[in-house]
PDB file of C-alpha atoms and ligand atoms in Angstrom:
ATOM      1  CA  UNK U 208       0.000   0.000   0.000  1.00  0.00           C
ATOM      2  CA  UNK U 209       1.276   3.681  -0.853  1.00  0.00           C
ATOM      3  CA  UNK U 210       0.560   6.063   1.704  1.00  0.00           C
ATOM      4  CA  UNK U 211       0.867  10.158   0.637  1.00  0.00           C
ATOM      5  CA  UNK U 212       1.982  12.122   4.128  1.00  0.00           C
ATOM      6  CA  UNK U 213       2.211  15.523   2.938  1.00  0.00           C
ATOM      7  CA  UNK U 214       1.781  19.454   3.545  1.00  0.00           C
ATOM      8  CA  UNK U 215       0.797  22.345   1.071  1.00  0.00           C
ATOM      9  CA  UNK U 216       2.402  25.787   1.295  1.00  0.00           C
ATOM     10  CA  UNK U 217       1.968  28.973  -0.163  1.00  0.00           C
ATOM     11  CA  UNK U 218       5.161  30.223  -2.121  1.00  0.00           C
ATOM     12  CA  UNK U 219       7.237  33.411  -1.257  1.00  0.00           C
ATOM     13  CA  UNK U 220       8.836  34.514  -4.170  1.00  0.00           C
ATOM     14  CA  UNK U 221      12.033  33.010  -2.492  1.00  0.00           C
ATOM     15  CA  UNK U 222      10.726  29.766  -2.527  1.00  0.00           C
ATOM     16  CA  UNK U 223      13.367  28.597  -4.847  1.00  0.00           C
ATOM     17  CA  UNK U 224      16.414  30.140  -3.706  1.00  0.00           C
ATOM     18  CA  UNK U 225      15.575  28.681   0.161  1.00  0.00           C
ATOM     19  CA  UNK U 226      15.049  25.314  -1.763  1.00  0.00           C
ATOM     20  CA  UNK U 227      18.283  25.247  -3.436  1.00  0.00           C
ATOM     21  CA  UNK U 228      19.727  26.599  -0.498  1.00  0.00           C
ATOM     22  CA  UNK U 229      18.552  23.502   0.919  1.00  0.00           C
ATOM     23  CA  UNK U 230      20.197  21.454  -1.319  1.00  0.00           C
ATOM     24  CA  UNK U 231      16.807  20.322  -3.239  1.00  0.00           C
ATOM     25  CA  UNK U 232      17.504  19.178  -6.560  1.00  0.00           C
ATOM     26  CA  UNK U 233      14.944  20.130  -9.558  1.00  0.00           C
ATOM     27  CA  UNK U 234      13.832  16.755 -10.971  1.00  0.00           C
ATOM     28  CA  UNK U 235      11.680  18.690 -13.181  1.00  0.00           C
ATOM     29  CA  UNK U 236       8.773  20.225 -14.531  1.00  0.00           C
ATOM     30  CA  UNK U 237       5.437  18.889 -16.252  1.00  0.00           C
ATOM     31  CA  UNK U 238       2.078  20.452 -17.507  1.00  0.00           C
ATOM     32  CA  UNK U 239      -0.818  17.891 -17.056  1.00  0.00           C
ATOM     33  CA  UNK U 240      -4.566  18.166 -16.884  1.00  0.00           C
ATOM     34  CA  UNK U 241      -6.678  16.578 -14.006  1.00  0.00           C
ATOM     35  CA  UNK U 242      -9.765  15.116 -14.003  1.00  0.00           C
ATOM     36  CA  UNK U 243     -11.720  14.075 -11.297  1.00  0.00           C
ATOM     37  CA  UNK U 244     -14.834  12.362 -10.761  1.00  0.00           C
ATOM     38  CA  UNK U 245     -18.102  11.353  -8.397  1.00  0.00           C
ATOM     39  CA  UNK U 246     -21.473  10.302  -8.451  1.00  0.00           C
ATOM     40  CA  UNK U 247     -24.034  13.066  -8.813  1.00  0.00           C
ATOM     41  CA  UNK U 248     -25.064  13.382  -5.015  1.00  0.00           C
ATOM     42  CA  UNK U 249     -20.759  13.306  -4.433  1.00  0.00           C
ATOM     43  CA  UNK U 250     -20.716  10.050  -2.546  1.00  0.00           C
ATOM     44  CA  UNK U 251     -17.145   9.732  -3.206  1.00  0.00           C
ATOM     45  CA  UNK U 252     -15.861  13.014  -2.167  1.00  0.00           C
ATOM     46  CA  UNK U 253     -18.193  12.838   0.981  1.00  0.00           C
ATOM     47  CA  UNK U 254     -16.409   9.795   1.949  1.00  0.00           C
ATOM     48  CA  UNK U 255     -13.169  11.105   0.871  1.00  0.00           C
ATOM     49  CA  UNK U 256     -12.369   9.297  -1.773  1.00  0.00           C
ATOM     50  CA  UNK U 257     -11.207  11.342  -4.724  1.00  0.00           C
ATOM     51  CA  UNK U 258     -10.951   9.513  -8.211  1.00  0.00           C
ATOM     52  CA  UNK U 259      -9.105  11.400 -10.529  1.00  0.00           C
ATOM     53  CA  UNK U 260      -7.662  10.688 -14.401  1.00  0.00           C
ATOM     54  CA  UNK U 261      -4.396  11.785 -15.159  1.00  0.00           C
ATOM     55  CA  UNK U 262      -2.415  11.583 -18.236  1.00  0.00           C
ATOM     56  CA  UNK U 263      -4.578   8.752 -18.952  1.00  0.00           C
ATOM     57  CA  UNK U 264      -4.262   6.779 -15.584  1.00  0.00           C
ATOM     58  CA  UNK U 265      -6.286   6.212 -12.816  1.00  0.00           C
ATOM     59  CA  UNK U 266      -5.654   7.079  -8.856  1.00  0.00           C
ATOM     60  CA  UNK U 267      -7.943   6.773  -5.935  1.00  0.00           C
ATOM     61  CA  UNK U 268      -7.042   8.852  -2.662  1.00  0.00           C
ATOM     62  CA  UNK U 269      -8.408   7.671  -0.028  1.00  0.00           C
ATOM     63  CA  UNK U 270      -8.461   8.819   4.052  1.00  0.00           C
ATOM     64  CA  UNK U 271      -7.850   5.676   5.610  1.00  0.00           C
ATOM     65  CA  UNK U 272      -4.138   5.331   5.624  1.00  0.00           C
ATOM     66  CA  UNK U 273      -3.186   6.853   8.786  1.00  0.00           C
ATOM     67  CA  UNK U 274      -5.450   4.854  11.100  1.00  0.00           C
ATOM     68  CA  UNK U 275      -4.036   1.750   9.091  1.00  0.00           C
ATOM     69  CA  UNK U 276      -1.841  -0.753  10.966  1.00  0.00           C
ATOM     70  CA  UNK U 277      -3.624   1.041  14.146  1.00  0.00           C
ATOM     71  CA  UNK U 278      -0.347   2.402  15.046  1.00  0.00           C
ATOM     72  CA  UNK U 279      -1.477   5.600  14.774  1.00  0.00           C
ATOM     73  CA  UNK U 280      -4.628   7.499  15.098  1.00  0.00           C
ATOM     74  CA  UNK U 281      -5.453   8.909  11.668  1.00  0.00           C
ATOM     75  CA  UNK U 282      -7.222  12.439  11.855  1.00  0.00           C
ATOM     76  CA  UNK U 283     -10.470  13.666  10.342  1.00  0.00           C
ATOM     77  CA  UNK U 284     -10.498  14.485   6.637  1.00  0.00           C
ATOM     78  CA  UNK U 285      -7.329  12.511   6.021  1.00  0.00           C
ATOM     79  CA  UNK U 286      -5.368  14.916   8.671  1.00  0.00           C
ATOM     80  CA  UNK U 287      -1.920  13.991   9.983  1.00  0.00           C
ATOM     81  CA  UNK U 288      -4.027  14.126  13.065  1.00  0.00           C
ATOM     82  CA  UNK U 289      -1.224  13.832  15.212  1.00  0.00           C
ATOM     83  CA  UNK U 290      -0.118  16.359  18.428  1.00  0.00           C
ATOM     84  CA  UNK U 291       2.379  18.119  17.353  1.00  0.00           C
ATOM     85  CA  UNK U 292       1.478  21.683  15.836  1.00  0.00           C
ATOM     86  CA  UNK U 293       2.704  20.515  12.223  1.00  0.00           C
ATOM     87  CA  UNK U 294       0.836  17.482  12.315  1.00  0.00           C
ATOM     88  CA  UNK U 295      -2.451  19.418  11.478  1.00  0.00           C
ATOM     89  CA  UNK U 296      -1.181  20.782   8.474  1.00  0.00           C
ATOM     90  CA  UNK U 297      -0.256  17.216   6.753  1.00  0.00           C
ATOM     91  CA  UNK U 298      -2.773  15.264   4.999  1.00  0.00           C
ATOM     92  CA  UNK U 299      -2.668  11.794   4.997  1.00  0.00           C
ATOM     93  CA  UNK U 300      -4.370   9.299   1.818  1.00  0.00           C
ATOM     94  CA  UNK U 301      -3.583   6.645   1.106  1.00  0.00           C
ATOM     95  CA  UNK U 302      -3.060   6.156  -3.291  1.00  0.00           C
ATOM     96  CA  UNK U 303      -4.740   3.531  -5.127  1.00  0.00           C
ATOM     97  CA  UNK U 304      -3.152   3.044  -8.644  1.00  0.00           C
ATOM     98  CA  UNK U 305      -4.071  -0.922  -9.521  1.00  0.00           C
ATOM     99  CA  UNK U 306      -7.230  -0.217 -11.928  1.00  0.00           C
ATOM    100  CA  UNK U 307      -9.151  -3.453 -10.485  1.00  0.00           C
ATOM    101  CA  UNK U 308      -8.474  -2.030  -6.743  1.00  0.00           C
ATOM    102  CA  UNK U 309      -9.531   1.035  -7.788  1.00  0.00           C
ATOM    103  CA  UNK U 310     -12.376   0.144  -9.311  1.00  0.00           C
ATOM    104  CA  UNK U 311     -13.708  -2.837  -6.139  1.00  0.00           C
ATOM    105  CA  UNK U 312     -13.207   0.464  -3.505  1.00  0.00           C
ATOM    106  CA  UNK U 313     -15.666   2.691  -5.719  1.00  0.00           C
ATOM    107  CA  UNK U 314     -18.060   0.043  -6.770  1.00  0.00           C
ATOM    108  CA  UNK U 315     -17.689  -0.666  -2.393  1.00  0.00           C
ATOM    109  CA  UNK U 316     -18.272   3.274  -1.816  1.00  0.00           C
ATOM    110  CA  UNK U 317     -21.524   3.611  -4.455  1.00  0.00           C
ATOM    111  CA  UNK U 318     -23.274   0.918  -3.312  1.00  0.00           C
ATOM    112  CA  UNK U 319     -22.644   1.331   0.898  1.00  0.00           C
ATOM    113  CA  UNK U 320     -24.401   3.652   2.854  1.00  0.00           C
ATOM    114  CA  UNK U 321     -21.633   6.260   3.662  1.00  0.00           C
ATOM    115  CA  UNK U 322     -22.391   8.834   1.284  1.00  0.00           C
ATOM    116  CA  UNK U 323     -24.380  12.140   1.431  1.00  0.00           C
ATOM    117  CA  UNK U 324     -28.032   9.693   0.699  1.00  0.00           C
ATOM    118  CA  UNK U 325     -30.680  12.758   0.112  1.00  0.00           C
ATOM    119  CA  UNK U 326     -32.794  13.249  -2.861  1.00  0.00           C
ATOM    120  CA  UNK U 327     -30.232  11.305  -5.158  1.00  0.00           C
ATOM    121  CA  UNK U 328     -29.655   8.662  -3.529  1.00  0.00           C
ATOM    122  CA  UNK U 329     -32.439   6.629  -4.908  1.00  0.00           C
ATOM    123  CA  UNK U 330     -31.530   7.285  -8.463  1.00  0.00           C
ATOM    124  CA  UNK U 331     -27.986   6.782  -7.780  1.00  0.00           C
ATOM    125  CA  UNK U 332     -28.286   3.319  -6.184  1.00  0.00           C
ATOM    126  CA  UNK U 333     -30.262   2.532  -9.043  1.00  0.00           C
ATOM    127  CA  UNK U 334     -27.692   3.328 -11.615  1.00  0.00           C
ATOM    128  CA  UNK U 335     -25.105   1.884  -9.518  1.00  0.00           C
ATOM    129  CA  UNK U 336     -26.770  -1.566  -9.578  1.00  0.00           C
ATOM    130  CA  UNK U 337     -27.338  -0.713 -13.796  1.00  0.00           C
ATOM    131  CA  UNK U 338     -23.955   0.231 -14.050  1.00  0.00           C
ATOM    132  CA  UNK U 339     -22.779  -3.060 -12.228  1.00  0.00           C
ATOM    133  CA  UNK U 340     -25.265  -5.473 -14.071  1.00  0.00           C
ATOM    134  CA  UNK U 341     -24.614  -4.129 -17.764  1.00  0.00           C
ATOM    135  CA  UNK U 342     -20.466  -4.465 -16.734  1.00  0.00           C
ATOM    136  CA  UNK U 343     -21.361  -8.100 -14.753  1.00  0.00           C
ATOM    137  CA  UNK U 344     -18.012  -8.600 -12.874  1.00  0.00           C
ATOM    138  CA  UNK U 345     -15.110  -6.057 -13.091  1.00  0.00           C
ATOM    139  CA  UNK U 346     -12.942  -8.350 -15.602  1.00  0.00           C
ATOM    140  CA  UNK U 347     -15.414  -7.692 -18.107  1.00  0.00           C
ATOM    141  CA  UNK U 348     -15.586  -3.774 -17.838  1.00  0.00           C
ATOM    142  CA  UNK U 349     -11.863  -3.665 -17.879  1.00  0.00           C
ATOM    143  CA  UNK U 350     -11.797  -5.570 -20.800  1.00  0.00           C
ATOM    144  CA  UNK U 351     -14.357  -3.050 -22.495  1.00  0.00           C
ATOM    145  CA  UNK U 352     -12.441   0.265 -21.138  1.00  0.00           C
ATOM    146  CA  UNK U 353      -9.713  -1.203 -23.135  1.00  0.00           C
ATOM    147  CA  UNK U 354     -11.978  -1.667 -26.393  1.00  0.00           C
ATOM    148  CA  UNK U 355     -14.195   1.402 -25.923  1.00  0.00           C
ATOM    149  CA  UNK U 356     -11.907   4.181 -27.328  1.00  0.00           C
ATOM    150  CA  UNK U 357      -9.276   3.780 -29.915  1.00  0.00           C
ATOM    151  CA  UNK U 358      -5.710   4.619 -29.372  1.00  0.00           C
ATOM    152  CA  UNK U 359      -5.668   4.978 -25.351  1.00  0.00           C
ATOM    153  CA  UNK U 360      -4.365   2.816 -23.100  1.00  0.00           C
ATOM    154  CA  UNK U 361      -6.169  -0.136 -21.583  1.00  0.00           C
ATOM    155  CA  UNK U 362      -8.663   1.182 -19.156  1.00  0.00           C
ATOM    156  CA  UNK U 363      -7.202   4.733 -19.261  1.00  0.00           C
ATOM    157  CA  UNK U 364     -11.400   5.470 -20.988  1.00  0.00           C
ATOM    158  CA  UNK U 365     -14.217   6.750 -18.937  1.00  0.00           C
ATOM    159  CA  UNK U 366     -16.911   3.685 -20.257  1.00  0.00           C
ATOM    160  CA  UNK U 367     -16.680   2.343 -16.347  1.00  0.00           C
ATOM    161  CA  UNK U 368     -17.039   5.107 -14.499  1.00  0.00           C
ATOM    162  CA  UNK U 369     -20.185   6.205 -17.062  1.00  0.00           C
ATOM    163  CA  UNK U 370     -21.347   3.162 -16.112  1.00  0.00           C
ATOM    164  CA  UNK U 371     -21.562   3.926 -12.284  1.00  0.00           C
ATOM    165  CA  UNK U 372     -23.136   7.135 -13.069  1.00  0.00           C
ATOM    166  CA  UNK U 373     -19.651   9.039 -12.349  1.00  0.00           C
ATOM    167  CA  UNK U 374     -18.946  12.679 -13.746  1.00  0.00           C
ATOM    168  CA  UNK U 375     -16.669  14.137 -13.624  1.00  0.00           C
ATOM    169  CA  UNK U 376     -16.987  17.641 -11.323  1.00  0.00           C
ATOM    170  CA  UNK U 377     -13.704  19.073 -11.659  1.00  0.00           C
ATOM    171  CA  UNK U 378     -10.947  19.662 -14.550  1.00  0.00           C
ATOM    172  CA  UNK U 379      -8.327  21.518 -14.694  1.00  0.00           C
ATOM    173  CA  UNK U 380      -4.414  21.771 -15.755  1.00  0.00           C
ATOM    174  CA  UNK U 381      -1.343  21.967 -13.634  1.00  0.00           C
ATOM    175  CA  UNK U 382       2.237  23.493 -14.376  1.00  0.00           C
ATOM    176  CA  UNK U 383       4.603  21.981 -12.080  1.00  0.00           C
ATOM    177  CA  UNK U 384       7.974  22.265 -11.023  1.00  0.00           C
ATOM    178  CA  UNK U 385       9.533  19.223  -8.830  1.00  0.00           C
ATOM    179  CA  UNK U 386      12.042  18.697  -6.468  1.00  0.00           C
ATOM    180  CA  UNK U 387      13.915  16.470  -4.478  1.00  0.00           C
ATOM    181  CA  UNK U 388      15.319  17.114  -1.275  1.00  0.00           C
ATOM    182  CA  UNK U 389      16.905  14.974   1.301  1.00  0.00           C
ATOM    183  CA  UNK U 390      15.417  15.393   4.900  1.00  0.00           C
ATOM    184  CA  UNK U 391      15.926  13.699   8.297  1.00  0.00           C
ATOM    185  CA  UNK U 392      14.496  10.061   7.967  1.00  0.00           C
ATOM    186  CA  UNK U 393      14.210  10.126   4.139  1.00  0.00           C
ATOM    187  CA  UNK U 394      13.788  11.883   1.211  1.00  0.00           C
ATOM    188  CA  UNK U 395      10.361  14.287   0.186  1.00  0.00           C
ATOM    189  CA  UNK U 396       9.696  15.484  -2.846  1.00  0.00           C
ATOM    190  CA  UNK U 397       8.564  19.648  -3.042  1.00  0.00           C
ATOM    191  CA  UNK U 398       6.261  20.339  -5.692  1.00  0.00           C
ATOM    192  CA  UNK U 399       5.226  24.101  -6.444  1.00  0.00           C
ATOM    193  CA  UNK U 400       2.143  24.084  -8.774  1.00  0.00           C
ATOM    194  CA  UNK U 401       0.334  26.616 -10.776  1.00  0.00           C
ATOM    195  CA  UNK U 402      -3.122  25.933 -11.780  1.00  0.00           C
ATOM    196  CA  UNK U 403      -4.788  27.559 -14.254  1.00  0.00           C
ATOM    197  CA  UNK U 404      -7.744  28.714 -12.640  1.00  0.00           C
ATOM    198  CA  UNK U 405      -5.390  31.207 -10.856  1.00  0.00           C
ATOM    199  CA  UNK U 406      -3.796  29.291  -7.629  1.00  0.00           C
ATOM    200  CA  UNK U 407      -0.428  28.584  -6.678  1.00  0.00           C
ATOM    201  CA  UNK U 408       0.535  26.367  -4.156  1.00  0.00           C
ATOM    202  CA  UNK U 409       3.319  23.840  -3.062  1.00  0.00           C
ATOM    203  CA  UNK U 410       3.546  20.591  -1.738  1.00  0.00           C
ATOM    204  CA  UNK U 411       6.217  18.489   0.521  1.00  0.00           C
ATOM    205  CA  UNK U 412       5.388  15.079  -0.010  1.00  0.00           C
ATOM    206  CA  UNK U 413       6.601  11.810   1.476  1.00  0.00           C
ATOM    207  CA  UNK U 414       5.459   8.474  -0.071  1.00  0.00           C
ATOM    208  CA  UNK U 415       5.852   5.460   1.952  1.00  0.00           C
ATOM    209  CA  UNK U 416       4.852   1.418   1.883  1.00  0.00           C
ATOM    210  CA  UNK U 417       4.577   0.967   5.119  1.00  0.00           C
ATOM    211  CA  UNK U 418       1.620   2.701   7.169  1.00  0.00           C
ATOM    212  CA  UNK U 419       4.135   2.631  10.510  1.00  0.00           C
ATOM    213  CA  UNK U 420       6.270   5.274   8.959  1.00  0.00           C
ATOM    214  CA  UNK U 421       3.490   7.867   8.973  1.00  0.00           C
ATOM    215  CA  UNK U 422       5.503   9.852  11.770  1.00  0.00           C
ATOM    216  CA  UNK U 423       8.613   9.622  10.185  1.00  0.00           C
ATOM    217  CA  UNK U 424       7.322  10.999   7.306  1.00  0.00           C
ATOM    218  CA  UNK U 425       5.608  13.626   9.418  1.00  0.00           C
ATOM    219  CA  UNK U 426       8.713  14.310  11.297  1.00  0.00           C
ATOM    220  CA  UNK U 427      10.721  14.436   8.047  1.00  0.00           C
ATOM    221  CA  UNK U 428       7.681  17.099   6.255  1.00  0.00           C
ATOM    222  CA  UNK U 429       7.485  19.026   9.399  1.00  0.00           C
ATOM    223  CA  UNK U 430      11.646  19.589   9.603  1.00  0.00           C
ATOM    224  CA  UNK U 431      11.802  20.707   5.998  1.00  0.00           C
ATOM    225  CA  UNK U 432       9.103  23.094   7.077  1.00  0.00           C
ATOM    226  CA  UNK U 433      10.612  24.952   9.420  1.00  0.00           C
ATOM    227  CA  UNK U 434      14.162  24.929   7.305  1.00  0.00           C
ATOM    228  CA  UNK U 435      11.819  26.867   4.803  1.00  0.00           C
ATOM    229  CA  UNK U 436      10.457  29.157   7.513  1.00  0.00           C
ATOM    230  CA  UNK U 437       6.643  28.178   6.688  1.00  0.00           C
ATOM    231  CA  UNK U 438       4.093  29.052   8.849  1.00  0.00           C
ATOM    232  CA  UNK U 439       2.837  27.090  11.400  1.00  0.00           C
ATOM    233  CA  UNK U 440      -0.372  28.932  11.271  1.00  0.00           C
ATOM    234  CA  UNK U 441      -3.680  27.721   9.166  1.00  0.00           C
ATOM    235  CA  UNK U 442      -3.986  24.657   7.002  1.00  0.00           C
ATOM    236  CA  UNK U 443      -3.328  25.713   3.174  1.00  0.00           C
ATOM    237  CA  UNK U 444      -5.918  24.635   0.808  1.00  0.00           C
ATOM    238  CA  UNK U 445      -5.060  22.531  -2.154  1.00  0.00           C
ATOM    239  CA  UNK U 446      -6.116  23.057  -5.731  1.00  0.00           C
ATOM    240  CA  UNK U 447      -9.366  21.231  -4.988  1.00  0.00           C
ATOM    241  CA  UNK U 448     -10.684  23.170  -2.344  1.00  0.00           C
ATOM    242  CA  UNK U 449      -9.848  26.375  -4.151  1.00  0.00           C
ATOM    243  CA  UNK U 450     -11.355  25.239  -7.349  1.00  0.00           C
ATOM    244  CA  UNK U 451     -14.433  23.971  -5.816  1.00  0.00           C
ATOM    245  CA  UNK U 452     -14.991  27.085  -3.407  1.00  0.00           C
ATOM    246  CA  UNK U 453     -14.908  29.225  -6.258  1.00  0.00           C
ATOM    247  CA  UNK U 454     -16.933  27.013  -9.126  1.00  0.00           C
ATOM    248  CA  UNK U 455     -18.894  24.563  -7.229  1.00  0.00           C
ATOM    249  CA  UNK U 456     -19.552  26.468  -3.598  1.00  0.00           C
ATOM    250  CA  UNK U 457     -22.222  23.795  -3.253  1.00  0.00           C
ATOM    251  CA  UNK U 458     -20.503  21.246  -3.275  1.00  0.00           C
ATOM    252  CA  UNK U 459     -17.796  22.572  -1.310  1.00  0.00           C
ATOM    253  CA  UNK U 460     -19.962  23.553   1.924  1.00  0.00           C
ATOM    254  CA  UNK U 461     -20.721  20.094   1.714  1.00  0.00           C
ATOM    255  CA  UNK U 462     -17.661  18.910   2.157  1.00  0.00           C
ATOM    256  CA  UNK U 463     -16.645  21.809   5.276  1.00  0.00           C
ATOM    257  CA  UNK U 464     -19.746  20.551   6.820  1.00  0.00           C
ATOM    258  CA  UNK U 465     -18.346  17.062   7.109  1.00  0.00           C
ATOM    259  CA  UNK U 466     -14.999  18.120   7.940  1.00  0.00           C
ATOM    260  CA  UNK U 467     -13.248  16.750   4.565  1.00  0.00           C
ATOM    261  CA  UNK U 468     -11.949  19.987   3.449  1.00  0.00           C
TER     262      UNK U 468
HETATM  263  C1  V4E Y 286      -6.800  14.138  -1.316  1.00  0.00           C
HETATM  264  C2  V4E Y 286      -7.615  15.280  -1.793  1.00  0.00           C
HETATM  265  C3  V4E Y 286      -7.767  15.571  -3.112  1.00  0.00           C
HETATM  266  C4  V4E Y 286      -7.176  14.884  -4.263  1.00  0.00           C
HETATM  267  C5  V4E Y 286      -6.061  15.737  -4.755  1.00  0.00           C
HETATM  268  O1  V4E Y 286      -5.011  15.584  -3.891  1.00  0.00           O
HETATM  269  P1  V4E Y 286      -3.806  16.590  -3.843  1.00  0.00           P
HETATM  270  O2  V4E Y 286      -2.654  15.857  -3.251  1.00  0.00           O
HETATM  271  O3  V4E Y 286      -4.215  17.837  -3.174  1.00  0.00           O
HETATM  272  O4  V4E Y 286      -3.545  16.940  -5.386  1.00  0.00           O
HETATM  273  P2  V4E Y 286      -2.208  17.004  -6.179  1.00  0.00           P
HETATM  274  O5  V4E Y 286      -2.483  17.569  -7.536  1.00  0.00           O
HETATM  275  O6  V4E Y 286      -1.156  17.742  -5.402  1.00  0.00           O
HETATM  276  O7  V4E Y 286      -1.849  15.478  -6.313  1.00  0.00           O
HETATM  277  P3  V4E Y 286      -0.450  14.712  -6.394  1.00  0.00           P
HETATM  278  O8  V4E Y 286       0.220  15.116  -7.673  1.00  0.00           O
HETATM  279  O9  V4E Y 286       0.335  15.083  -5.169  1.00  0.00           O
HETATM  280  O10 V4E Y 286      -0.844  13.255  -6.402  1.00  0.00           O
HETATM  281  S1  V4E Y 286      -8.746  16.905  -3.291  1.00  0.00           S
HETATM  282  C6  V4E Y 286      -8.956  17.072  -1.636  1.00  0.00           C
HETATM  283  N1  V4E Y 286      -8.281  16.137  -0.976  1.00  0.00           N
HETATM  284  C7  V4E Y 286      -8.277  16.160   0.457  1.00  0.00           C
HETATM  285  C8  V4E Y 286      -7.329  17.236   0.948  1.00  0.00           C
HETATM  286  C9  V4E Y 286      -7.562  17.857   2.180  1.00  0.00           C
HETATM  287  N2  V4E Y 286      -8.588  17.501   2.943  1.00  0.00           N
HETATM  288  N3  V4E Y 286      -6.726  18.839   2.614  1.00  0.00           N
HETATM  289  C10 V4E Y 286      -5.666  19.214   1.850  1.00  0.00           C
HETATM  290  C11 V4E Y 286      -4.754  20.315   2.334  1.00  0.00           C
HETATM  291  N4  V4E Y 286      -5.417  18.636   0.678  1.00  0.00           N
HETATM  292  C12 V4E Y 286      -6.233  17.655   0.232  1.00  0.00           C
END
C-alpha cells in the first residue's frame, strides 16, 4: 500500500532560492490536466475518496491510511491528526493506482451507505446496480475500457465510471515544477504548482509502503518546514478546495460541513 503524508504551502517569491539553499535538486517540470470524478449526489468526495484521471491513468485517494496498521490514530479528513502543531497541516491518503483495486473500492463506496443519501440517492443506487449489471463482474468492464476508445491505453477510458453514473466535477491543468530534497528520515519530494484557474501552491510530499512510517514521514515534512520558515499557522488549501470554493460552492460547503476539506 502507498501512503501520501504531505503538507501544502503557499510560495514566497524566495521559494526557490531557500530550496536550493537547501540542497533540493529540480527533478523537473510537467504540464498535465486533471480530471476528477463522483457520483451526482458526491458520494465519493463525501467519503473522501477522490478519483481522478491523469495523463490517462487512474488514482484513488483515499483517508484511511493513517489509522491503518492502528499504530497511529489517523485524523479527520485525512489529517496527519497527530499532536504536534505541524501534524495538522499534513494530509494523509492513502493512493490507489491498480485499476481493479480502484475500481472494487468505488463500486464498495456507491453501493454502501456512507455517502451524502438525500434526494439522489435513490436514483444513484439505481444506476449503480445498472452500471454493475450491464459491466457483470469487473474483468469484463476492464476488458471493455480497453476496447471502448481507440488509441488509449487499456482502461485509461471513462466507459466504467459512465457506467456507475460518475462525472466528472472538476478539470483543470497543472504546471509543475519538482524537487527532491533529502530530509531527516528520508527523502520528500517539493512540488510548487500553478493551476490555471489562478492558484499557486506547493507541496512536501513523502510516499511510503509501510503505514508505521506515517511519523517519520511527518517528522521528516514538518523539519523541511521549518528549514523553509513556513508558517505554522492555518492549514493551506489545495487546488481542490480552491477550485471547488470558487466554481462549485455547493458542493464545497458540503464537504466543510463534514470536515473533509
Ligand atoms: C486528497 C484530496 C484531493 C485529491 C487531490 O489531492 P492533492 O494531493 O491535493 O492533489 P495534487 O495535484 O497535489 O496530487 P499529487 O500530484 O500530489 O498526487 S482533493 C482534496 N483532498 C483532500 C485534501 C484535504 N482535505 N486537505 C488538503 C490540504 N489537501 C487535500
Amino acid at each position: 500500500m502507498n501512503v501520501e503524508v504531505e503538507r501544502k504551502f503557499l510560495c514566497s517569491p524566495d521559494i526557490q532560492t531557500k530550496l536550493s539553499d537547501l540542497g533540493a535538486v529540480s527533478v523537473g517540470e510537467m504540464l498535465f490536466s486533471d480530471q476528477y470524478f463522483d457520483s451526482p449526489d458526491w458520494r465519493l468526495t463525501l467519503g473522501n475518496m477522490w478519483l481522478r484521471r491523469r495523463r490517462d491513468c487512474w488514482e484513488l485517494k483515499c483517508s484511511d491510511a493513517g489509522s491503518e496498521g492502528g499504530e497511529r490514530k489517523g485524523g479527520g479528513g485525512g489529517g496527519g491528526g497527530g499532536d504536534r502543531e505541524g501534524d495538522r497541516q499534513c494530509t494523509c491518503y492513502r493512493e490507489i493506482t491498480e485499476l481493479h483495486e480502484i475500481m472494487a473500492r468505488v463500486r464498495e463506496q456507491l453501493s454502501g451507505r456512507e455517502g451524502a443519501g438525500g434526494k439522489a440517492g435513490e436514483t444513484q443506487e439505481a444506476r449503480v446496480a445498472k452500471g454493475i449489471k450491464e459491466s457483470k463482474v469487473y474483468g469484463e468492464m476492464e476488458g471493455e475500457t480497453g476496447a471502448e476508445e481507440e488509441g488509449e491505453n487499456e482502461g485509461s477510458g471513462v466507459a466504467w465510471v459512465r457506467a456507475l453514473g460518475l462525472q466528472p466535477f472538476a478539470e483543470f491543468i497543472t504546471q509543475r515544477h519538482s524537487y527532491r530534497l533529502e530530509g531527516p528520515g528520508g527523502v520528500a519530494r517539493v512540488d510548487l504548482d500553478s493551476a490555471d484557474f489562478g492558484y499557486c501552491v506547493g507541496e512536501i510530499e513523502v510516499m511510503t509502503s509501510n503505514p508505521g512510517n506515517i511519523d517519520v514521514a511527518l517528522n521528516t515534512i514538518n523539519t523541511i518546514a521549518l528549514l523553509l520558515g513556513l508558517s505554522t499557522g492555518k492549514k493551506v488549501p489545495g487546488k481542490m478546495e480552491v477550485y471547488l470554493q470558487r466554481f462549485h460552492p455547493e458542493h464545497y460547503q458540503r464537504l466543510l460541513a463534514k470536515h473533509i476539506l
